[in-house]
Amino acid sequence: MTDLAQLHLDLKAALGGATTSAEVEAIRVAALGKTGKVSGLLKGMGAMSPDERRERGPLINGLRDRLTAALTARKTELEAAELDAKLLAERVDLTLLAVPRRRGSVHPTMQVMDEITALFAELGFAVAEGPDIEDDFHNFTALNFPPRHPAREMHDTFFLTPDPETGERKVLRTHTSPVQVRTMRVTPDRPPAGWIAAGREPPIRIIAPGRTFRKDSDATHTPMFHQVEGLVIDKGVHMGHLKWTLETFVARFFEMDAIEARFRPHHFPFTEPSAEMDIRCDRSGGELKLNQGDSWMEILGCGMVHPNVLRACGLDPDEWQGFAFGMGVDRLAMLKYGIPDLRPMFEADTRWLSHYGFSPFVAPNLATGLS
Ligand code: PHE
């Protein structure tokens, strides 16, 4: 075998074994670089005799051409493979964003608040708010609580330390009814920023969802709980409006065509007449069935706004009438979603939450269903 044929074989073998474009480049330099073997042969042609050059020249040039072609082909092939590998390694999987590894969920109380808000929004109610820390006037006095009413006593109400200068003793609001007062009363001083719907002229249609506080703690009471208040003020409002509104709401809330309810006389200082709304249910067999059996379950408090409350808010009871209602949101959540015990609702145990929780991506609405 000639030296040229051997060189060709060696280079071909080296090229076949190359696995990276860098190795191919090294082979190119070793053969065709300044001091490369093939370059040496090409340079040596100048010193050849014409006959020798005629014989060896085409062979050496042929070797150079074949080698150049083989190097280019191998390099292109390896570079393409390297690019593929690089792209694969740097790949960004956009679908990861849509599949969160840790899923948060919506607390049943907040789910039910959203459901209630969606239902009343459909009926034309706006959302109003008031502060958790209230004064005696809004929580009690304007709501027609007599000075010595038992609900003002220490055992029910969380009182804050009296203000050293004025002696005023604030409270953690014991119900959401003070928002009725804040909504109706148009005061000369601007309402504090952030409270929606404070101080508006009638006609009024609002609900007020929020936190409430009472000194109470057992299987069915927690010191902090949630209520949704409702208030309608207009001309010629009567109990029929109250009854239709609440029956319609409760039926839609429990996702039923109709609900059998009764309005049982009751007493609240701020409504006259006052009632508690009960719905028919069957509790036998450990399961709650609505519209069946002969048990009645209390579901909310309501009544016609007391003339004294209208007066305290600057409204003339001969001109304006209205109804109000208040319901316990946590209790409604327990009823609707079969939660047996109230206390774990506020223990912030994520296992409890992922058991009862709702998807944050599905907001309650009337088009696709509440829950
Ligand atoms: N505030 C009452 C409560 O806490 C509920 C209620 C609201 C009753 C409005 C009548 C009218 O129990």
GROMACS .gro file of C-alpha atoms and ligand atoms in nm:
model
  383
    1MET     CA    1   0.000   0.000   0.000
    2THR     CA    2   0.131   0.343  -0.086
    3ASP     CA    3   0.196   0.599   0.187
    4LEU     CA    4  -0.086   0.812   0.045
    5ALA     CA    5  -0.337   0.530   0.058
    6GLN     CA    6  -0.231   0.453   0.416
    7LEU     CA    7  -0.266   0.818   0.517
    8HIS     CA    8  -0.609   0.829   0.360
    9LEU     CA    9  -0.717   0.521   0.555
   10ASP     CA   10  -0.578   0.658   0.883
   11LEU     CA   11  -0.758   0.989   0.839
   12LYS     CA   12  -1.083   0.814   0.747
   13ALA     CA   13  -1.060   0.596   1.057
   14ALA     CA   14  -0.988   0.898   1.278
   15LEU     CA   15  -1.283   1.083   1.128
   16GLY     CA   16  -1.513   0.787   1.182
   17GLY     CA   17  -1.416   0.780   1.550
   18ALA     CA   18  -1.471   1.152   1.604
   19THR     CA   19  -1.779   1.221   1.817
   20THR     CA   20  -1.765   1.601   1.845
   21SER     CA   21  -1.715   1.883   1.596
   22ALA     CA   22  -1.411   1.986   1.805
   23GLU     CA   23  -1.249   1.646   1.739
   24VAL     CA   24  -1.320   1.686   1.366
   25GLU     CA   25  -1.154   2.025   1.377
   26ALA     CA   26  -0.848   1.872   1.548
   27ILE     CA   27  -0.822   1.613   1.271
   28ARG     CA   28  -0.851   1.889   1.008
   29VAL     CA   29  -0.569   2.086   1.170
   30ALA     CA   30  -0.352   1.772   1.194
   31ALA     CA   31  -0.402   1.703   0.822
   32LEU     CA   32  -0.463   2.034   0.651
   33GLY     CA   33  -0.335   2.290   0.901
   34LYS     CA   34  -0.007   2.482   0.850
   35THR     CA   35   0.203   2.194   0.977
   36GLY     CA   36  -0.047   1.923   0.883
   37LYS     CA   37   0.052   1.600   0.711
   38VAL     CA   38  -0.138   1.664   0.388
   39SER     CA   39  -0.022   2.026   0.383
   40GLY     CA   40   0.334   1.893   0.412
   41LEU     CA   41   0.277   1.669   0.110
   42LEU     CA   42   0.133   1.958  -0.087
   43LYS     CA   43   0.430   2.176   0.001
   44GLY     CA   44   0.670   1.896  -0.095
   45MET     CA   45   0.534   1.900  -0.452
   46GLY     CA   46   0.746   2.209  -0.532
   47ALA     CA   47   1.065   2.010  -0.484
   48MET     CA   48   0.953   1.720  -0.706
   49SER     CA   49   1.079   1.643  -1.051
   50PRO     CA   50   0.824   1.714  -1.326
   51ASP     CA   51   0.760   1.344  -1.378
   52GLU     CA   52   0.715   1.276  -1.011
   53ARG     CA   53   0.486   1.575  -0.981
   54ARG     CA   54   0.278   1.458  -1.276
   55GLU     CA   55   0.237   1.122  -1.110
   56ARG     CA   56   0.193   1.219  -0.743
   57GLY     CA   57   0.034   1.561  -0.787
   58PRO     CA   58  -0.315   1.442  -0.877
   59LEU     CA   59  -0.301   1.181  -0.601
   60ILE     CA   60  -0.208   1.436  -0.335
   61ASN     CA   61  -0.461   1.690  -0.460
   62GLY     CA   62  -0.723   1.416  -0.478
   63LEU     CA   63  -0.649   1.318  -0.119
   64ARG     CA   64  -0.684   1.681  -0.011
   65ASP     CA   65  -1.016   1.720  -0.192
   66ARG     CA   66  -1.166   1.396  -0.061
   67LEU     CA   67  -1.045   1.470   0.287
   68THR     CA   68  -1.189   1.824   0.279
   69ALA     CA   69  -1.525   1.691   0.163
   70ALA     CA   70  -1.529   1.419   0.431
   71LEU     CA   71  -1.432   1.667   0.704
   72THR     CA   72  -1.707   1.909   0.603
   73ALA     CA   73  -1.969   1.635   0.588
   74ARG     CA   74  -1.874   1.493   0.928
   75LYS     CA   75  -1.857   1.837   1.086
   76THR     CA   76  -2.200   1.937   0.954
   77GLU     CA   77  -2.347   1.611   1.080
   78LEU     CA   78  -2.198   1.648   1.430
   79GLU     CA   79  -2.288   2.017   1.457
   80ALA     CA   80  -2.652   1.938   1.377
   81ALA     CA   81  -2.656   1.667   1.645
   82GLU     CA   82  -2.493   1.905   1.894
   83LEU     CA   83  -2.751   2.173   1.821
   84ASP     CA   84  -3.032   1.923   1.873
   85ALA     CA   85  -2.884   1.817   2.208
   86LYS     CA   86  -2.842   2.180   2.315
   87LEU     CA   87  -3.198   2.270   2.222
   88LEU     CA   88  -3.328   1.966   2.407
   89ALA     CA   89  -3.127   2.055   2.719
   90GLU     CA   90  -3.240   2.418   2.715
   91ARG     CA   91  -3.601   2.337   2.637
   92VAL     CA   92  -3.857   2.549   2.826
   93ASP     CA   93  -4.171   2.351   2.902
   94LEU     CA   94  -4.440   2.616   2.907
   95THR     CA   95  -4.706   2.368   3.016
   96LEU     CA   96  -4.542   2.361   3.361
   97LEU     CA   97  -4.696   2.699   3.439
   98ALA     CA   98  -5.048   2.568   3.401
   99VAL     CA   99  -4.991   2.276   3.637
  100PRO     CA  100  -4.898   2.430   3.975
  101ARG     CA  101  -4.722   2.183   4.198
  102ARG     CA  102  -4.876   2.318   4.520
  103ARG     CA  103  -5.243   2.398   4.475
  104GLY     CA  104  -5.409   2.649   4.701
  105SER     CA  105  -5.781   2.622   4.758
  106VAL     CA  106  -6.065   2.849   4.859
  107HIS     CA  107  -6.197   2.820   5.215
  108PRO     CA  108  -6.563   2.706   5.227
  109THR     CA  109  -6.659   3.025   5.416
  110MET     CA  110  -6.512   3.241   5.139
  111GLN     CA  111  -6.667   3.019   4.873
  112VAL     CA  112  -7.009   3.066   5.034
  113MET     CA  113  -6.953   3.444   5.072
  114ASP     CA  114  -6.878   3.458   4.699
  115GLU     CA  115  -7.186   3.250   4.623
  116ILE     CA  116  -7.407   3.477   4.836
  117THR     CA  117  -7.257   3.788   4.677
  118ALA     CA  118  -7.314   3.649   4.325
  119LEU     CA  119  -7.678   3.568   4.406
  120PHE     CA  120  -7.758   3.909   4.553
  121ALA     CA  121  -7.569   4.086   4.274
  122GLU     CA  122  -7.814   3.919   4.038
  123LEU     CA  123  -8.096   4.074   4.243
  124GLY     CA  124  -7.939   4.419   4.218
  125PHE     CA  125  -7.762   4.443   4.555
  126ALA     CA  126  -7.432   4.630   4.589
  127VAL     CA  127  -7.165   4.529   4.841
  128ALA     CA  128  -7.108   4.756   5.143
  129GLU     CA  129  -6.843   4.733   5.415
  130GLY     CA  130  -6.767   4.863   5.760
  131PRO     CA  131  -6.482   4.828   6.010
  132ASP     CA  132  -6.426   4.527   6.239
  133ILE     CA  133  -6.358   4.765   6.529
  134GLU     CA  134  -6.679   4.959   6.586
  135ASP     CA  135  -6.800   5.225   6.823
  136ASP     CA  136  -7.091   5.180   7.058
  137PHE     CA  137  -7.308   5.413   6.850
  138HIS     CA  138  -7.296   5.207   6.528
  139ASN     CA  139  -7.291   4.864   6.691
  140PHE     CA  140  -7.567   4.932   6.948
  141THR     CA  141  -7.716   5.278   7.002
  142ALA     CA  142  -7.820   5.363   6.645
  143LEU     CA  143  -7.958   5.010   6.617
  144ASN     CA  144  -8.207   5.083   6.896
  145PHE     CA  145  -8.040   4.872   7.166
  146PRO     CA  146  -8.173   5.002   7.501
  147PRO     CA  147  -7.892   5.122   7.733
  148ARG     CA  148  -7.905   4.810   7.951
  149HIS     CA  149  -7.969   4.552   7.677
  150PRO     CA  150  -7.804   4.217   7.767
  151ALA     CA  151  -7.617   4.201   7.434
  152ARG     CA  152  -7.409   4.498   7.547
  153GLU     CA  153  -7.286   4.309   7.852
  154MET     CA  154  -6.936   4.179   7.893
  155HIS     CA  155  -7.022   3.813   7.829
  156ASP     CA  156  -7.117   3.874   7.467
  157THR     CA  157  -6.906   4.163   7.352
  158PHE     CA  158  -6.531   4.206   7.320
  159PHE     CA  159  -6.463   4.558   7.453
  160LEU     CA  160  -6.139   4.737   7.377
  161THR     CA  161  -5.949   4.936   7.642
  162PRO     CA  162  -6.123   5.273   7.685
  163ASP     CA  163  -5.958   5.572   7.522
  164PRO     CA  164  -5.767   5.750   7.807
  165GLU     CA  165  -5.883   6.094   7.689
  166THR     CA  166  -6.244   6.047   7.583
  167GLY     CA  167  -6.320   5.734   7.787
  168GLU     CA  168  -6.480   5.591   7.471
  169ARG     CA  169  -6.484   5.213   7.467
  170LYS     CA  170  -6.476   5.059   7.120
  171VAL     CA  171  -6.596   4.706   7.050
  172LEU     CA  172  -6.521   4.426   6.804
  173ARG     CA  173  -6.847   4.437   6.612
  174THR     CA  174  -7.085   4.169   6.737
  175HIS     CA  175  -7.279   4.160   6.408
  176THR     CA  176  -7.268   4.317   6.061
  177SER     CA  177  -7.578   4.530   6.135
  178PRO     CA  178  -7.365   4.844   6.206
  179VAL     CA  179  -7.302   4.849   5.829
  180GLN     CA  180  -7.676   4.923   5.792
  181VAL     CA  181  -7.617   5.242   5.992
  182ARG     CA  182  -7.299   5.331   5.805
  183THR     CA  183  -7.477   5.286   5.474
  184MET     CA  184  -7.787   5.492   5.561
  185ARG     CA  185  -7.628   5.775   5.760
  186VAL     CA  186  -7.503   6.060   5.547
  187THR     CA  187  -7.252   6.231   5.776
  188PRO     CA  188  -7.084   6.566   5.706
  189ASP     CA  189  -6.739   6.414   5.752
  190ARG     CA  190  -6.626   6.196   5.463
  191PRO     CA  191  -6.659   5.823   5.522
  192PRO     CA  192  -6.320   5.661   5.594
  193ALA     CA  193  -6.151   5.554   5.273
  194GLY     CA  194  -6.197   5.194   5.172
  195TRP     CA  195  -6.549   5.141   5.301
  196ILE     CA  196  -6.772   5.080   5.011
  197ALA     CA  197  -7.114   5.243   4.989
  198ALA     CA  198  -7.098   5.441   5.315
  199GLY     CA  199  -7.348   5.726   5.342
  200ARG     CA  200  -7.569   5.679   5.039
  201GLU     CA  201  -7.913   5.822   4.970
  202PRO     CA  202  -8.206   5.581   4.942
  203PRO     CA  203  -8.325   5.378   4.759
  204ILE     CA  204  -8.069   5.136   4.902
  205ARG     CA  205  -8.004   4.772   4.821
  206ILE     CA  206  -7.685   4.641   4.978
  207ILE     CA  207  -7.534   4.332   5.132
  208ALA     CA  208  -7.248   4.357   5.380
  209PRO     CA  209  -7.029   4.048   5.419
  210GLY     CA  210  -6.772   4.048   5.697
  211ARG     CA  211  -6.614   3.922   6.018
  212THR     CA  212  -6.800   3.940   6.348
  213PHE     CA  213  -6.694   3.865   6.707
  214ARG     CA  214  -6.859   3.736   7.023
  215LYS     CA  215  -6.724   3.590   7.347
  216ASP     CA  216  -6.847   3.242   7.274
  217SER     CA  217  -6.662   2.916   7.215
  218ASP     CA  218  -6.803   2.566   7.183
  219ALA     CA  219  -6.882   2.307   6.911
  220THR     CA  220  -7.122   2.546   6.737
  221HIS     CA  221  -6.968   2.885   6.826
  222THR     CA  222  -6.630   3.042   6.761
  223PRO     CA  223  -6.525   3.386   6.893
  224MET     CA  224  -6.477   3.502   6.533
  225PHE     CA  225  -6.732   3.413   6.269
  226HIS     CA  226  -6.875   3.556   5.949
  227GLN     CA  227  -7.204   3.718   5.861
  228VAL     CA  228  -7.369   3.863   5.557
  229GLU     CA  229  -7.604   4.151   5.629
  230GLY     CA  230  -7.870   4.270   5.388
  231LEU     CA  231  -8.054   4.601   5.374
  232VAL     CA  232  -8.324   4.733   5.142
  233ILE     CA  233  -8.463   5.086   5.184
  234ASP     CA  234  -8.726   5.223   4.948
  235LYS     CA  235  -9.080   5.358   4.941
  236GLY     CA  236  -9.363   5.116   5.013
  237VAL     CA  237  -9.139   4.823   5.111
  238HIS     CA  238  -9.325   4.554   5.309
  239MET     CA  239  -9.287   4.200   5.449
  240GLY     CA  240  -9.387   4.052   5.112
  241HIS     CA  241  -9.071   4.191   4.956
  242LEU     CA  242  -8.865   4.052   5.242
  243LYS     CA  243  -9.027   3.709   5.210
  244TRP     CA  244  -8.984   3.683   4.831
  245THR     CA  245  -8.625   3.804   4.842
  246LEU     CA  246  -8.518   3.561   5.115
  247GLU     CA  247  -8.708   3.261   4.980
  248THR     CA  248  -8.565   3.322   4.634
  249PHE     CA  249  -8.217   3.362   4.776
  250VAL     CA  250  -8.229   3.050   4.995
  251ALA     CA  251  -8.367   2.830   4.715
  252ARG     CA  252  -8.097   2.948   4.475
  253PHE     CA  253  -7.829   2.914   4.741
  254PHE     CA  254  -7.916   2.548   4.799
  255GLU     CA  255  -7.949   2.506   4.421
  256MET     CA  256  -8.314   2.397   4.440
  257ASP     CA  257  -8.622   2.511   4.245
  258ALA     CA  258  -8.805   2.616   4.561
  259ILE     CA  259  -8.765   2.593   4.934
  260GLU     CA  260  -9.029   2.549   5.202
  261ALA     CA  261  -8.973   2.815   5.465
  262ARG     CA  262  -9.149   2.959   5.766
  263PHE     CA  263  -9.101   3.296   5.932
  264ARG     CA  264  -9.111   3.252   6.308
  265PRO     CA  265  -9.171   3.567   6.520
  266HIS     CA  266  -8.857   3.674   6.703
  267HIS     CA  267  -8.704   3.982   6.862
  268PHE     CA  268  -8.424   4.205   6.742
  269PRO     CA  269  -8.401   4.564   6.874
  270PHE     CA  270  -8.340   4.701   6.522
  271THR     CA  271  -8.630   4.538   6.336
  272GLU     CA  272  -9.007   4.544   6.393
  273PRO     CA  273  -9.162   4.302   6.325
  274SER     CA  274  -8.870   4.061   6.352
  275ALA     CA  275  -8.853   3.700   6.245
  276GLU     CA  276  -8.625   3.405   6.213
  277MET     CA  277  -8.646   3.216   5.887
  278ASP     CA  278  -8.657   2.837   5.916
  279ILE     CA  279  -8.646   2.587   5.632
  280ARG     CA  280  -8.806   2.242   5.631
  281CYS     CA  281  -8.563   1.956   5.658
  282ASP     CA  282  -8.522   1.591   5.746
  283ARG     CA  283  -8.230   1.516   5.977
  284SER     CA  284  -8.291   1.142   6.025
  285GLY     CA  285  -8.018   0.903   5.914
  286GLY     CA  286  -7.734   1.147   5.974
  287GLU     CA  287  -7.800   1.320   5.644
  288LEU     CA  288  -7.966   1.655   5.590
  289LYS     CA  289  -8.246   1.656   5.333
  290LEU     CA  290  -8.416   1.986   5.254
  291ASN     CA  291  -8.789   2.024   5.181
  292GLN     CA  292  -8.856   1.688   5.350
  293GLY     CA  293  -8.949   1.558   5.695
  294ASP     CA  294  -9.085   1.764   5.980
  295SER     CA  295  -8.782   1.933   6.131
  296TRP     CA  296  -8.726   2.306   6.088
  297MET     CA  297  -8.382   2.457   6.076
  298GLU     CA  298  -8.313   2.821   6.158
  299ILE     CA  299  -8.120   2.984   5.880
  300LEU     CA  300  -8.125   3.361   5.926
  301GLY     CA  301  -8.266   3.658   6.119
  302CYS     CA  302  -8.467   3.930   5.949
  303GLY     CA  303  -8.733   4.197   5.988
  304MET     CA  304  -8.862   4.538   5.884
  305VAL     CA  305  -8.616   4.815   5.974
  306HIS     CA  306  -8.728   4.973   6.305
  307PRO     CA  307  -8.846   5.337   6.273
  308ASN     CA  308  -8.599   5.434   6.548
  309VAL     CA  309  -8.313   5.303   6.333
  310LEU     CA  310  -8.435   5.502   6.032
  311ARG     CA  311  -8.458   5.812   6.251
  312ALA     CA  312  -8.109   5.759   6.397
  313CYS     CA  313  -7.984   5.747   6.038
  314GLY     CA  314  -8.161   6.067   5.938
  315LEU     CA  315  -8.441   5.905   5.739
  316ASP     CA  316  -8.811   5.984   5.785
  317PRO     CA  317  -8.996   5.657   5.862
  318ASP     CA  318  -9.313   5.802   5.708
  319GLU     CA  319  -9.130   5.834   5.379
  320TRP     CA  320  -8.890   5.538   5.377
  321GLN     CA  321  -8.935   5.177   5.482
  322GLY     CA  322  -8.712   4.880   5.449
  323PHE     CA  323  -8.616   4.532   5.551
  324ALA     CA  324  -8.295   4.385   5.680
  325PHE     CA  325  -8.155   4.039   5.732
  326GLY     CA  326  -7.843   3.878   5.868
  327MET     CA  327  -7.706   3.527   5.827
  328GLY     CA  328  -7.415   3.324   5.959
  329VAL     CA  329  -7.190   3.237   5.665
  330ASP     CA  330  -6.987   2.963   5.836
  331ARG     CA  331  -7.305   2.784   5.939
  332LEU     CA  332  -7.444   2.806   5.585
  333ALA     CA  333  -7.116   2.664   5.451
  334MET     CA  334  -7.139   2.375   5.699
  335LEU     CA  335  -7.498   2.302   5.597
  336LYS     CA  336  -7.438   2.321   5.224
  337TYR     CA  337  -7.112   2.129   5.215
  338GLY     CA  338  -7.170   1.878   5.495
  339ILE     CA  339  -6.904   2.005   5.736
  340PRO     CA  340  -6.979   1.848   6.076
  341ASP     CA  341  -6.775   2.066   6.316
  342LEU     CA  342  -6.731   2.444   6.322
  343ARG     CA  343  -6.401   2.465   6.508
  344PRO     CA  344  -6.162   2.314   6.248
  345MET     CA  345  -6.281   2.581   6.006
  346PHE     CA  346  -6.049   2.831   6.176
  347GLU     CA  347  -5.757   2.604   6.267
  348ALA     CA  348  -5.574   2.669   5.937
  349ASP     CA  349  -5.500   2.300   5.881
  350THR     CA  350  -5.414   2.262   5.512
  351ARG     CA  351  -5.532   1.898   5.511
  352TRP     CA  352  -5.878   2.013   5.621
  353LEU     CA  353  -5.866   2.285   5.359
  354SER     CA  354  -5.768   2.054   5.074
  355HIS     CA  355  -6.051   1.819   5.179
  356TYR     CA  356  -6.324   2.084   5.185
  357GLY     CA  357  -6.160   2.356   4.975
  358PHE     CA  358  -6.272   2.484   4.638
  359SER     CA  359  -6.076   2.556   4.323
  360PRO     CA  360  -5.952   2.915   4.303
  361PHE     CA  361  -6.002   2.894   3.926
  362VAL     CA  362  -6.379   2.845   3.944
  363ALA     CA  363  -6.551   3.157   4.077
  364PRO     CA  364  -6.917   3.106   4.169
  365ASN     CA  365  -7.148   3.248   3.907
  366LEU     CA  366  -7.504   3.192   3.801
  367ALA     CA  367  -7.423   3.091   3.443
  368THR     CA  368  -7.219   2.780   3.521
  369GLY     CA  369  -7.361   2.707   3.866
  370LEU     CA  370  -7.264   2.820   4.211
  371SER     CA  371  -7.045   2.534   4.326
  372PHE     N1  372  -7.779   4.116   6.355
  372PHE     C1  373  -7.859   3.998   6.380
  372PHE     C2  374  -7.769   3.894   6.444
  372PHE     O1  375  -7.655   3.913   6.459
  372PHE     C3  376  -7.917   3.943   6.254
  372PHE     C4  377  -8.018   4.036   6.190
  372PHE     C5  378  -7.977   4.126   6.096
  372PHE     C6  379  -8.151   4.031   6.224
  372PHE     C7  380  -8.070   4.212   6.036
  372PHE     C8  381  -8.244   4.114   6.167
  372PHE     C9  382  -8.203   4.205   6.072
  372PHE     O2  383  -7.815   3.788   6.481
   0.00000   0.00000   0.00000
